[in-house]
Coordinates of C-alpha atoms and ligand atoms in Angstrom, one line a residue:
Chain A
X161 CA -12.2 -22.9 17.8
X162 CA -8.2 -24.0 18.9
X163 CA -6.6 -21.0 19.8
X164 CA -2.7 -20.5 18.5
X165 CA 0.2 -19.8 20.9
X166 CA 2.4 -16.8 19.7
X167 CA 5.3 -15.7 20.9
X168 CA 6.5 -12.0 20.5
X169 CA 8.1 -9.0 22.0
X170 CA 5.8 -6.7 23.0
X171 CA 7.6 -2.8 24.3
X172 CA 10.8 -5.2 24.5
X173 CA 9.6 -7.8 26.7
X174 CA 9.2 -11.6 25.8
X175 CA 5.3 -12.0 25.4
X176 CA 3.1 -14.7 24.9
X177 CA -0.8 -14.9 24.3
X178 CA -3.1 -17.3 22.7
X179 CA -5.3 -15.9 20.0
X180 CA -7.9 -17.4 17.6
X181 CA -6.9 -17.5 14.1
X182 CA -9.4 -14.9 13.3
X183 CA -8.9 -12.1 15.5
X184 CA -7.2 -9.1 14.9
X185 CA -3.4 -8.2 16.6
X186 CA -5.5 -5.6 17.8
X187 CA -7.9 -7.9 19.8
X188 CA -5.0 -9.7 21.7
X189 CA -3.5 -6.4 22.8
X190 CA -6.4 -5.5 24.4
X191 CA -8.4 -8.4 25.4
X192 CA -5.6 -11.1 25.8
X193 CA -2.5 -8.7 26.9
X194 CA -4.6 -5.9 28.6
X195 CA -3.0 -3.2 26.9
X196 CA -5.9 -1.1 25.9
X197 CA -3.9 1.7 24.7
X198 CA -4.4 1.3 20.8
X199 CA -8.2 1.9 20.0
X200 CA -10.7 0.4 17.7
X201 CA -11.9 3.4 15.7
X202 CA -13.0 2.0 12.7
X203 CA -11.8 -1.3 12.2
X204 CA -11.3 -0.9 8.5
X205 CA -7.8 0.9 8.5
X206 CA -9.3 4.4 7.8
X207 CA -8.4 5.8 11.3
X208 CA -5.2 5.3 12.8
X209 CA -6.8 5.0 16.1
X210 CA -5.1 1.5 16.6
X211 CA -1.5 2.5 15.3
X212 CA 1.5 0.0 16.5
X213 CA 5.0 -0.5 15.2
X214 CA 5.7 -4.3 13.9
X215 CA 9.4 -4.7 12.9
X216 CA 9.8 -1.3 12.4
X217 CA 6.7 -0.6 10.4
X218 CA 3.7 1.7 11.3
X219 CA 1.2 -0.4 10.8
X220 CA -2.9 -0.4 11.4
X221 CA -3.3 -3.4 14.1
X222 CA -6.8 -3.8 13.6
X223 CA -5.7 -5.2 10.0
X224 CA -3.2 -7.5 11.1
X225 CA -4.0 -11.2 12.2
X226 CA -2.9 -11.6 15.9
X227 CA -1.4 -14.8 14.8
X228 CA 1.1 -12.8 12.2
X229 CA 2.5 -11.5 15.4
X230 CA 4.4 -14.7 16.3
X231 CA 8.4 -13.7 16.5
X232 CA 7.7 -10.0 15.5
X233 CA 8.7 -7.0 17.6
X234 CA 6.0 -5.0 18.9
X235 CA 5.9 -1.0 20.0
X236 CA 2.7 0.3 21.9
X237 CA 2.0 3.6 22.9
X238 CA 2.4 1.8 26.3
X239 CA 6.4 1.6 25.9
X240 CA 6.3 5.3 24.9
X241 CA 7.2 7.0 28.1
X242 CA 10.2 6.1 29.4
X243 CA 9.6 5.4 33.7
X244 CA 7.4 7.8 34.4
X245 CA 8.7 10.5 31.9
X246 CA 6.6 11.4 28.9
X247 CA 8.1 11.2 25.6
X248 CA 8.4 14.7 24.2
X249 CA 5.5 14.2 21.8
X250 CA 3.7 13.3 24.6
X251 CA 4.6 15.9 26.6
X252 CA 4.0 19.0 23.8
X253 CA 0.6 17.0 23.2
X254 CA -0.3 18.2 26.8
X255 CA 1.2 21.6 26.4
X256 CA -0.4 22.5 23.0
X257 CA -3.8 20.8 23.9
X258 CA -3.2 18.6 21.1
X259 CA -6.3 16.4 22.6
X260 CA -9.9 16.6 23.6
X261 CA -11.1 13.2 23.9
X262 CA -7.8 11.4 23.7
X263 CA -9.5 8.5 21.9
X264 CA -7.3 9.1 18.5
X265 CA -4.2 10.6 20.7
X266 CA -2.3 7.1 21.3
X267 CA -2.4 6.3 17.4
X268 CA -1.4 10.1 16.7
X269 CA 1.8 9.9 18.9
X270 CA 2.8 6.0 17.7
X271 CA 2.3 7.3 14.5
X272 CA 4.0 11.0 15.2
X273 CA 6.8 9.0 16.5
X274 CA 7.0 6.7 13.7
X275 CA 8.2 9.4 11.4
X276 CA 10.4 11.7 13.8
X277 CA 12.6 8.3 14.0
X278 CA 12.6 8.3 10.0
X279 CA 12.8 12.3 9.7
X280 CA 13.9 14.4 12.7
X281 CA 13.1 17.7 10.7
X282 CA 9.4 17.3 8.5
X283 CA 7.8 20.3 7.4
X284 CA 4.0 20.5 8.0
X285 CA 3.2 19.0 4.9
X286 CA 5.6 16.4 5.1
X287 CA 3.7 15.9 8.7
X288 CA 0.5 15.8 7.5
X289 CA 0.8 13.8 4.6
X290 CA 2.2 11.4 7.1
X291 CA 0.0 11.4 9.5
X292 CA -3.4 11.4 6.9
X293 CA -3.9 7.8 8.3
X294 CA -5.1 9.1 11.6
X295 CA -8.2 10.7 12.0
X296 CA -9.3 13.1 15.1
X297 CA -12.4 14.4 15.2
X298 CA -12.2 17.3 18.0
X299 CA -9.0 18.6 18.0
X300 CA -9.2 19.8 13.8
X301 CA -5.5 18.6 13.6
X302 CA -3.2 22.0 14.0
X303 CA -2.5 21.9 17.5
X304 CA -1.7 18.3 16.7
X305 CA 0.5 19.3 14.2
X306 CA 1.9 22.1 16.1
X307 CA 3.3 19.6 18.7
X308 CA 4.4 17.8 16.3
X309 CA 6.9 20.2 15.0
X310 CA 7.7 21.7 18.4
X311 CA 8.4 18.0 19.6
X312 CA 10.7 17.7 16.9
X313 CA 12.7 20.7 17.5
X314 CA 13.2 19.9 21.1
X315 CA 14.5 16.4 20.3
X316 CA 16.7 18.4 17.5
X317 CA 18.1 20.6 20.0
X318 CA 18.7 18.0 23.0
X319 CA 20.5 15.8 20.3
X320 CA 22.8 18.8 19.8
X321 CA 23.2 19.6 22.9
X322 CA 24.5 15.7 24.1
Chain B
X22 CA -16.8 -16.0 13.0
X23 CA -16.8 -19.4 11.7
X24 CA -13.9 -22.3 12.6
X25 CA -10.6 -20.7 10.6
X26 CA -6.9 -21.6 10.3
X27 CA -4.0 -19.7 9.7
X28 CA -1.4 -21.6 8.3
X29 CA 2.0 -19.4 7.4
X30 CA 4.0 -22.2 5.2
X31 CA 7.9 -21.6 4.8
X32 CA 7.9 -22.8 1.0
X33 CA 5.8 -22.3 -2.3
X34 CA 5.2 -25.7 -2.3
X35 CA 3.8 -25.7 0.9
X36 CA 1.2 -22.6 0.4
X37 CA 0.3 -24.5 -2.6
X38 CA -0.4 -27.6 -0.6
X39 CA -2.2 -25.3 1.7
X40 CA -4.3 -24.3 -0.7
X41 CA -6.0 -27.5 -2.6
X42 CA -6.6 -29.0 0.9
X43 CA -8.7 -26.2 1.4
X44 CA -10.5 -27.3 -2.2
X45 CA -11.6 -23.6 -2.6
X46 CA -11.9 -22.2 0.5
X47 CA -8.5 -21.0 1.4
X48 CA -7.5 -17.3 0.7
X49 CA -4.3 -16.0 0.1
X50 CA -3.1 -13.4 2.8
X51 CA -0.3 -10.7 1.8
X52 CA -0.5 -7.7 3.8
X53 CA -4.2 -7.9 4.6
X54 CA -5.5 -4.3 4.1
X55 CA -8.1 -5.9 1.8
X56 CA -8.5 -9.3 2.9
X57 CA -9.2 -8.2 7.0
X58 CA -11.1 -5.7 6.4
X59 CA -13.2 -8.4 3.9
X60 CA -13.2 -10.9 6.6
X61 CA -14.5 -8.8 9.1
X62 CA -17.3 -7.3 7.2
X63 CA -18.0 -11.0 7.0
X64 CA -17.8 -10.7 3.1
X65 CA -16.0 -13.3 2.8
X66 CA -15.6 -16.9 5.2
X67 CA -12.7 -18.5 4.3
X68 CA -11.8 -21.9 6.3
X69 CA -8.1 -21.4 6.2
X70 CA -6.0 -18.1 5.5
X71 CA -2.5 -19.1 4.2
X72 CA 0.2 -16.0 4.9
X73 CA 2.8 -15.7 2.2
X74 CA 4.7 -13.5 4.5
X75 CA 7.0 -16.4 5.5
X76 CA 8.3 -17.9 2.4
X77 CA 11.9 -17.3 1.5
X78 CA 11.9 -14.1 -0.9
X79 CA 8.3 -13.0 -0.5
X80 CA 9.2 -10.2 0.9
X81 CA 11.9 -8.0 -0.6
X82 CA 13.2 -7.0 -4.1
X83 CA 16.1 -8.4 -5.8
X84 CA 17.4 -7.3 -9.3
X85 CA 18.0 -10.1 -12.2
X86 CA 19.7 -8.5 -15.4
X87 CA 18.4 -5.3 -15.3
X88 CA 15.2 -6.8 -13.8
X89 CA 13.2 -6.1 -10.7
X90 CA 11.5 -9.0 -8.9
X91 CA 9.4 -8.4 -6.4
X92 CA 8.3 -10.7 -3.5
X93 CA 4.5 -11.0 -3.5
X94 CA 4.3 -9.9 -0.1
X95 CA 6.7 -6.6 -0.3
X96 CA 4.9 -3.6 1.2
X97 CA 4.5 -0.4 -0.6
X98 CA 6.8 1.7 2.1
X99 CA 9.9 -0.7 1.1
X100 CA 9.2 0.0 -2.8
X101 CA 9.6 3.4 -2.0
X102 CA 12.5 3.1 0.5
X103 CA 14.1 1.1 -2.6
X104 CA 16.2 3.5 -4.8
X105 CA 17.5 1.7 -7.6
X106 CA 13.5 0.2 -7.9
X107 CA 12.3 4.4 -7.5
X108 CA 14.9 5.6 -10.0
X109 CA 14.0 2.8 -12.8
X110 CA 10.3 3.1 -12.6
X111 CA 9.2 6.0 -10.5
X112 CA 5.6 5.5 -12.0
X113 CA 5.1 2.0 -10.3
X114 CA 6.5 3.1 -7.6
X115 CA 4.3 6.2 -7.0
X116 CA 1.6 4.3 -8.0
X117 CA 1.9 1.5 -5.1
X118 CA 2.8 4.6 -2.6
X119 CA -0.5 6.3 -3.5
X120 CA -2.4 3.4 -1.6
X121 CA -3.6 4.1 1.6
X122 CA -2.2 5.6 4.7
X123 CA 1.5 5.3 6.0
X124 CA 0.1 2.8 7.7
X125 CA -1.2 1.1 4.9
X126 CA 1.3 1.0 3.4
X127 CA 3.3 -0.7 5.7
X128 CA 1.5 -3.7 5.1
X129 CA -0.2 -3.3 1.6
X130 CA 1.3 -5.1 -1.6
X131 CA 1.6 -4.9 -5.2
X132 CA 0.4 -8.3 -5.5
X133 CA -2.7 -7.6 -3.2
X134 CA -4.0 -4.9 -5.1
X135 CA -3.6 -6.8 -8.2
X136 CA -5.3 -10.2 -6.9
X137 CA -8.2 -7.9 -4.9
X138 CA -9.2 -7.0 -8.5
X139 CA -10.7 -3.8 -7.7
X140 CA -11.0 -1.6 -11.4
X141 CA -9.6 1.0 -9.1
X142 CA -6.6 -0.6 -7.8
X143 CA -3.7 2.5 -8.2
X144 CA -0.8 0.2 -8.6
X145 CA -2.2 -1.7 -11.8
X146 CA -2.7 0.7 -14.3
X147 CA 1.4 1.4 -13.9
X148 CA 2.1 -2.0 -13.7
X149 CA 0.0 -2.9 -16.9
X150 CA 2.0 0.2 -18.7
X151 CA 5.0 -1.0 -17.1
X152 CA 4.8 -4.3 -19.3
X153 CA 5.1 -6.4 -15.8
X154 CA 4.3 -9.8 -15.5
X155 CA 3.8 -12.1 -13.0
X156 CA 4.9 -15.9 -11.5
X157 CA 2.0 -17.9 -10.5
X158 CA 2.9 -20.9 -8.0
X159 CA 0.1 -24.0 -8.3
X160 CA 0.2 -27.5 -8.2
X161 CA 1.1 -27.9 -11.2
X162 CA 4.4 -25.7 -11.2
X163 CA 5.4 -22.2 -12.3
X164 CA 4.3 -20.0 -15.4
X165 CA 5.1 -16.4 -15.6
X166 CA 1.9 -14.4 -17.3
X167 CA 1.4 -10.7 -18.1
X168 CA -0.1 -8.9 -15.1
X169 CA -3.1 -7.9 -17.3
X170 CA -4.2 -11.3 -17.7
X171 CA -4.8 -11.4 -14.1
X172 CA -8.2 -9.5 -13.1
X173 CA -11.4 -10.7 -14.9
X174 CA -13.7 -8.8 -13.6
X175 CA -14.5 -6.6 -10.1
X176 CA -13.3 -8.8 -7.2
X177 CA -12.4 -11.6 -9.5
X178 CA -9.2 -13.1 -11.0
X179 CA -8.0 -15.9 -13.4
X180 CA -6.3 -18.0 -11.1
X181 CA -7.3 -21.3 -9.9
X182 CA -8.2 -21.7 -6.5
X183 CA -4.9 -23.4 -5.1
X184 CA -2.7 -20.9 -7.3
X185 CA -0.9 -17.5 -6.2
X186 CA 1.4 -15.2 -7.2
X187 CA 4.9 -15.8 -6.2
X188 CA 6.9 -12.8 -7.4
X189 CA 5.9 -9.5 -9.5
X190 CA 8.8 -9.0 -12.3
X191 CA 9.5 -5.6 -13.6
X192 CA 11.1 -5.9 -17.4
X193 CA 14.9 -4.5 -17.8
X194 CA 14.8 -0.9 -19.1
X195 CA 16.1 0.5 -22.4
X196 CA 18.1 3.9 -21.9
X197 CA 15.5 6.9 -21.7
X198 CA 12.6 4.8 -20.6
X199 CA 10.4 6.2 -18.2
X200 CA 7.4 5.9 -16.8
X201 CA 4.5 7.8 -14.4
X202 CA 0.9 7.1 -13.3
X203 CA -1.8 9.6 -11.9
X204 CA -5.0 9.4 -10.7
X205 CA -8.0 11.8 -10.1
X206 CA -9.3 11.8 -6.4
X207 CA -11.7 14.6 -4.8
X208 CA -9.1 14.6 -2.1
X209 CA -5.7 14.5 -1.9
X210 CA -4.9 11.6 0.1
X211 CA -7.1 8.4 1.2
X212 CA -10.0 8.1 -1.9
X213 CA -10.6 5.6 -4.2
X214 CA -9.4 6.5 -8.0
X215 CA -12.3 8.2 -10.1
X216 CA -9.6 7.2 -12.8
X217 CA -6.5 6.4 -13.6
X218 CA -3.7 6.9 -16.0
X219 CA -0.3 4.7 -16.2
X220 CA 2.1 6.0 -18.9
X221 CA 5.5 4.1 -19.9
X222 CA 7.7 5.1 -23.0
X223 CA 11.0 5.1 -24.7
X224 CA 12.5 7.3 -26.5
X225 CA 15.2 7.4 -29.2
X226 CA 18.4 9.6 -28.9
X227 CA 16.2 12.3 -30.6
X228 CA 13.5 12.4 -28.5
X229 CA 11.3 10.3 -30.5
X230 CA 9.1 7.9 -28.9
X231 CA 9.6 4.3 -29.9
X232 CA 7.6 2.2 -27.7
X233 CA 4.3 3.5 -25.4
X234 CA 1.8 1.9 -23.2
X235 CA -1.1 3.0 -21.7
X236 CA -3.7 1.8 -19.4
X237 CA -6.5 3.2 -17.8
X238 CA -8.1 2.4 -14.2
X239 CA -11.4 2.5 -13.1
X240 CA -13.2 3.3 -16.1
X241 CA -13.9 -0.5 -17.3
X242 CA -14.8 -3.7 -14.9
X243 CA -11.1 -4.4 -15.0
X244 CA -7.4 -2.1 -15.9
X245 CA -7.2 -2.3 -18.9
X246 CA -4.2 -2.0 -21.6
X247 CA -4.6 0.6 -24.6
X248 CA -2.6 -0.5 -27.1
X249 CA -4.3 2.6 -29.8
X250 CA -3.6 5.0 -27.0
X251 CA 0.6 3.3 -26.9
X252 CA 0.4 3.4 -31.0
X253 CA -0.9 7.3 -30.9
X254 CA 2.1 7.8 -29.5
X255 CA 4.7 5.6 -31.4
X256 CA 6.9 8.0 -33.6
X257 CA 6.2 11.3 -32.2
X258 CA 7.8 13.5 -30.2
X259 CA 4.6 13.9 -28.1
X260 CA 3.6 17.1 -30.3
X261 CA -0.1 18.8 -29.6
X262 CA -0.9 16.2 -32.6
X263 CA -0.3 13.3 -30.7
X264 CA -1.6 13.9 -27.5
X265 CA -5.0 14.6 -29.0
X266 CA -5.0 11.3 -30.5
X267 CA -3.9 9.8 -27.3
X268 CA -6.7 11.8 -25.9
X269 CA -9.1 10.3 -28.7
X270 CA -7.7 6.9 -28.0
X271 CA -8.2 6.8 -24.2
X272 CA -11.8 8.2 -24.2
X273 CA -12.6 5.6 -26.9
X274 CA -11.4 2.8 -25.0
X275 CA -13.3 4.4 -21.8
X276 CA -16.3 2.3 -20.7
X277 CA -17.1 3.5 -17.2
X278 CA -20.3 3.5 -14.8
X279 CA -21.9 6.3 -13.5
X280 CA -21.6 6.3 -10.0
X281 CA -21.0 8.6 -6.6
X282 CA -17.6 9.4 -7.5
X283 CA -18.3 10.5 -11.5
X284 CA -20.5 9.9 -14.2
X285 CA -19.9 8.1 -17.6
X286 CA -19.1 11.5 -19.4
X287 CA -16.8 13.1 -16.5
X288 CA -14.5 9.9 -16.4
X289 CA -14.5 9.3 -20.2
X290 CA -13.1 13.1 -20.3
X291 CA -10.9 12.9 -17.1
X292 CA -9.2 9.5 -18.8
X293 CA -8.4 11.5 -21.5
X294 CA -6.8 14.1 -19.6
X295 CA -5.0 12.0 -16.9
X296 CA -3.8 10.4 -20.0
X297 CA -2.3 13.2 -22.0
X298 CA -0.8 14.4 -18.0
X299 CA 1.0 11.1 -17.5
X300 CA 2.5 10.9 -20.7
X301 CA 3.7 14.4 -20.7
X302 CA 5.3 13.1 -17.3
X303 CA 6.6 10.4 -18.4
X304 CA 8.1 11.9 -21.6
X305 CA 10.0 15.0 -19.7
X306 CA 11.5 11.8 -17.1
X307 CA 12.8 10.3 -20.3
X308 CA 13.6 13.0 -21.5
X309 CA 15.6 14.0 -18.7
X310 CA 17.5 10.7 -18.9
X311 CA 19.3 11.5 -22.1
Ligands
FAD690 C1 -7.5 2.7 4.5 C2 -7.3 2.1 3.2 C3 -7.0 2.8 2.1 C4 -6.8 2.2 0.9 N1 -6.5 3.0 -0.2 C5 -6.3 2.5 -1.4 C6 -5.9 3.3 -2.5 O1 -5.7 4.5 -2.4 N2 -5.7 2.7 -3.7 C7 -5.8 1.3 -3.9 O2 -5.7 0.8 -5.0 N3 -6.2 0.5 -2.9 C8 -6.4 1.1 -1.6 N4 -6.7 0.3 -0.6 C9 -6.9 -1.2 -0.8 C10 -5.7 -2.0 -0.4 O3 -4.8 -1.4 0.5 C11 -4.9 -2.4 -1.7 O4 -5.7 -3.0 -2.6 C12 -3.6 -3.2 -1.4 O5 -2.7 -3.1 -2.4 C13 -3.9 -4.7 -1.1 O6 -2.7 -5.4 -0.8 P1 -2.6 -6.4 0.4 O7 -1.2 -6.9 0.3 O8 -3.0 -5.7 1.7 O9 -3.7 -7.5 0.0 P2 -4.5 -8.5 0.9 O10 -5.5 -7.9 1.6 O11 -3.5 -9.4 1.6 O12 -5.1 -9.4 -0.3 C14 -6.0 -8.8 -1.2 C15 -6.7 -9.9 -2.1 O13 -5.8 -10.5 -3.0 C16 -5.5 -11.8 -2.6 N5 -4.1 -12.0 -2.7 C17 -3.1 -11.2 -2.0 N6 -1.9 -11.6 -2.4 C18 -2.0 -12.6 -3.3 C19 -1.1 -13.4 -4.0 N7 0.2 -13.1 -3.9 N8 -1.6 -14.3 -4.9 C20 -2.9 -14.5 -5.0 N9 -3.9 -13.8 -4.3 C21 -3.4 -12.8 -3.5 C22 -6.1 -12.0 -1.3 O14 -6.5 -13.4 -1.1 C23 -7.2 -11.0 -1.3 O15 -8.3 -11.6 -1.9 C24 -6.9 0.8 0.7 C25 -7.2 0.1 1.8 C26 -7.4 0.7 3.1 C27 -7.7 -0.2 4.3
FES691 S1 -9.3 0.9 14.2 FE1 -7.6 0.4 12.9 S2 -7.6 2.0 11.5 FE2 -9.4 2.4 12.7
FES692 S1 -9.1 14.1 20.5 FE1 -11.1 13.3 20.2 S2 -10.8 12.2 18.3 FE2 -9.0 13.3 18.5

């Protein structure tokens, strides 16, 4: 089987991989690009668990063809933290033990992420009802959603405060 | 997996050249949160996929006379990001945002749950109601067809192999027109519809209802259109007398399975319900639009 060159931008950096028609976006991030980050928890699109941003969109990467990636823009968890420093999400995920296994935690925070850029202030509804895409099954979700909101009203505050 | 090509054509023409090369084994790819999750089940082995994703004006919605059209490959998130599209026909629209996950719905289309042809699929009762129709591309040129003529049966459509849908267009709306869909579910987010009710009306400066459809979802081996359940409708102001024989009509036209998610008699009642719910919906939107 020929594999395809595709050219993208991966966490803001000019990628390229070669990927066989059939495999997932998923599958090239991990396998071709080594960024093992996003997880394969289902495959199917029920569990969030391989969460990326394409072109702005929160989208499932185990249900994208790695192909479709040519001239997209990519965000990983990988480009989360910024040198070194945790994103805030990331960092209240710590605090409020928003993780036991860690295996749904990178699709959580691309996701969590996802919607603190649309909506800097959701109510726990509004925060669960976005995040029903991503499954977790230690935590039972409020701490997750707990850092969540307190994640959000840190970035609230510092953007007041600069 | 066996040898497979993905080809992402610029033009119409081009998919559709895609397509009869293939001779039947090409399948159409819009936002994939049926067709990869088909493919790797190993369900189905296509020898080529063919993205629509490229070709000018698949993706977006652009307004024609009071018209919506929307690009076969438009994800549910920009429908719902779309406010003229929201405020015009809030049933379609919360129909195509019921599907899925945020995640899904950055990728899943109107189009794609049409063409999957699953009895369940949320967006097509509303569409159906809605009076939608859409543009097939094939070899052998265009032809715009109601969007109920599409599914034939579970997993099954009426289009030729090297045919697709182009566009989805949404009619131009009287004044107070409105429309709404719901569904029953055992959860409240991620299920698959035990049914489904899309509702769309017009009413007359006195609140009288001049034109209604109906259809119903998952309670048949395709949507299907009501027109008794519309008629019940047809001159009243959506008094007690009227629902009941919208209620009547529904459960008359109701020929479900029994399976996991409801038996024969539950969904038969529940259409009726969801029925009488989503026109009630629909007629206070209208209503409101006065
Ligand atoms: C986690 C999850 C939850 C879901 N929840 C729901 C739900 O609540 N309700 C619901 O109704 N569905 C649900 N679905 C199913 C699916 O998301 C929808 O049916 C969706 O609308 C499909 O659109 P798509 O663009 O992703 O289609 P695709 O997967 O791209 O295509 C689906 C089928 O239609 C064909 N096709 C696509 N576009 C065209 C076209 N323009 N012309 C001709 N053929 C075409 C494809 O070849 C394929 O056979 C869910 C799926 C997942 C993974
Ligand atoms: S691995 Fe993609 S949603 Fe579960
Ligand atoms: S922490 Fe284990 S699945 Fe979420």
């Amino acid at each position: 089987m020929s594999k395809q060159h595709v050219t993208t931008t991966v966490n803001g950096d000019p990628t390229e991989f070669l990927a066989a028609p059939g495999t997932t976006l998923l599958d090239a991030l991990r396998d071709e690009l080594g960024l093992t980050g996003a997880k394969e928890g289902c495959g199917s699109g029920d569990c969030g668990a391989c969460s990326v941003v394409v072109d702005g969109r929160l989208v499932c990467s185990c249900l994208m063809l790695a192909p479709e990636a040519e001239g997209r823009r990519i965000e990983t968890i990988e480009g989360m933290a910024q040198g070194g420093r945790l994103h805030p999400l990331q960092q209240k995920f710590l605090e409020h033990a928003a993780l036991q296994c860690g295996f749904c935690t990178p699709g959580f925070l691309v996701a969590a992420k996802a919607l603190l850029e649309r909506n800097p202030d959701p109510d726990e509804t509004e925060i669960r009802y976005w995040l029903a895409g991503n499954l977790c099954r230690c935590t039972g979700y409020d701490k997750i959603v707990r850092a969540v909101m307190d994640a959000a009203a840190e970035m609230r505050q510092v953007r007041r405060a600069s | 997996m066996p040898q497979l090509e993905y080809s992402s054509p610029s033009t119409a023409d081009d998919a559709v050249r895609a397509l009869a090369a293939a001779g039947g084994s090409a399948k159409v790819l819009a936002g994939g949160t049926d067709l990869l999750v088909q493919l790797r089940s190993g369900r189905i082995r296509p020898s080529v996929i063919v993205d629509l994703k490229r070709i000018a004006g698949a993706v977006g919605i652009r307004e024609e006379a009071g018209a919506f059209v929307i690009g076969a490959a438009t994800p549910g998130a920009v429908l719902g990001e779309h406010a003229a599209l929201s405020k015009a026909w809030p049933g379609v629209v919360e129909a195509a945002n019921l599907i899925g996950s945020t995640q899904v719905q950055g990728r899943a289309t109107l189009a794609g749950n049409l063409c999957n042809a699953s009895p369940a699929a949320d967006s097509v009762p509303a569409m159906i109601a809605a009076g939608a129709t859409c543009v097939v591309v094939g070899p052998k040129g265009r032809r715009e067809i109601p969007v109920e003529q599409v599914p034939k049966g579970p997993g099954e459509t009426s289009l030729a192999p090297d045919e697709f849908l182009l566009e989805i267009r949404l009619p131009p709306r009287p004044p107070r027109s409105a429309d709404a869909y719901l569904r029953l579910i055992p959860r409240t987010e991620m299920d698959i519809a035990v049914v489904g009710a899309g509702v769309s009306l017009t009413l007359d400066a006195e609140g009288v209802i001049t034109a209604a459809r109906v259809a119903l979802g998952a309670v048949a081996p395709t949507v299907i259109l009501v027109p008794e359940a519309g008629a019940a409708l047809v001159g009243s102001r959506l008094g007690d007398q009227a629902l009941e024989k919208l209620d009547a009509a529904a459960k008359a036209a109701a020929r479900p399975i029994s399976d996991k998610r409801g038996t024969v008699d539950y969904r038969t009642n529940i259409a009726g319900v969801l029925a009488r719910r989503a026109a009630t919906i629909a007629y206070q939107r209208a209503e409101s639009r006065a």
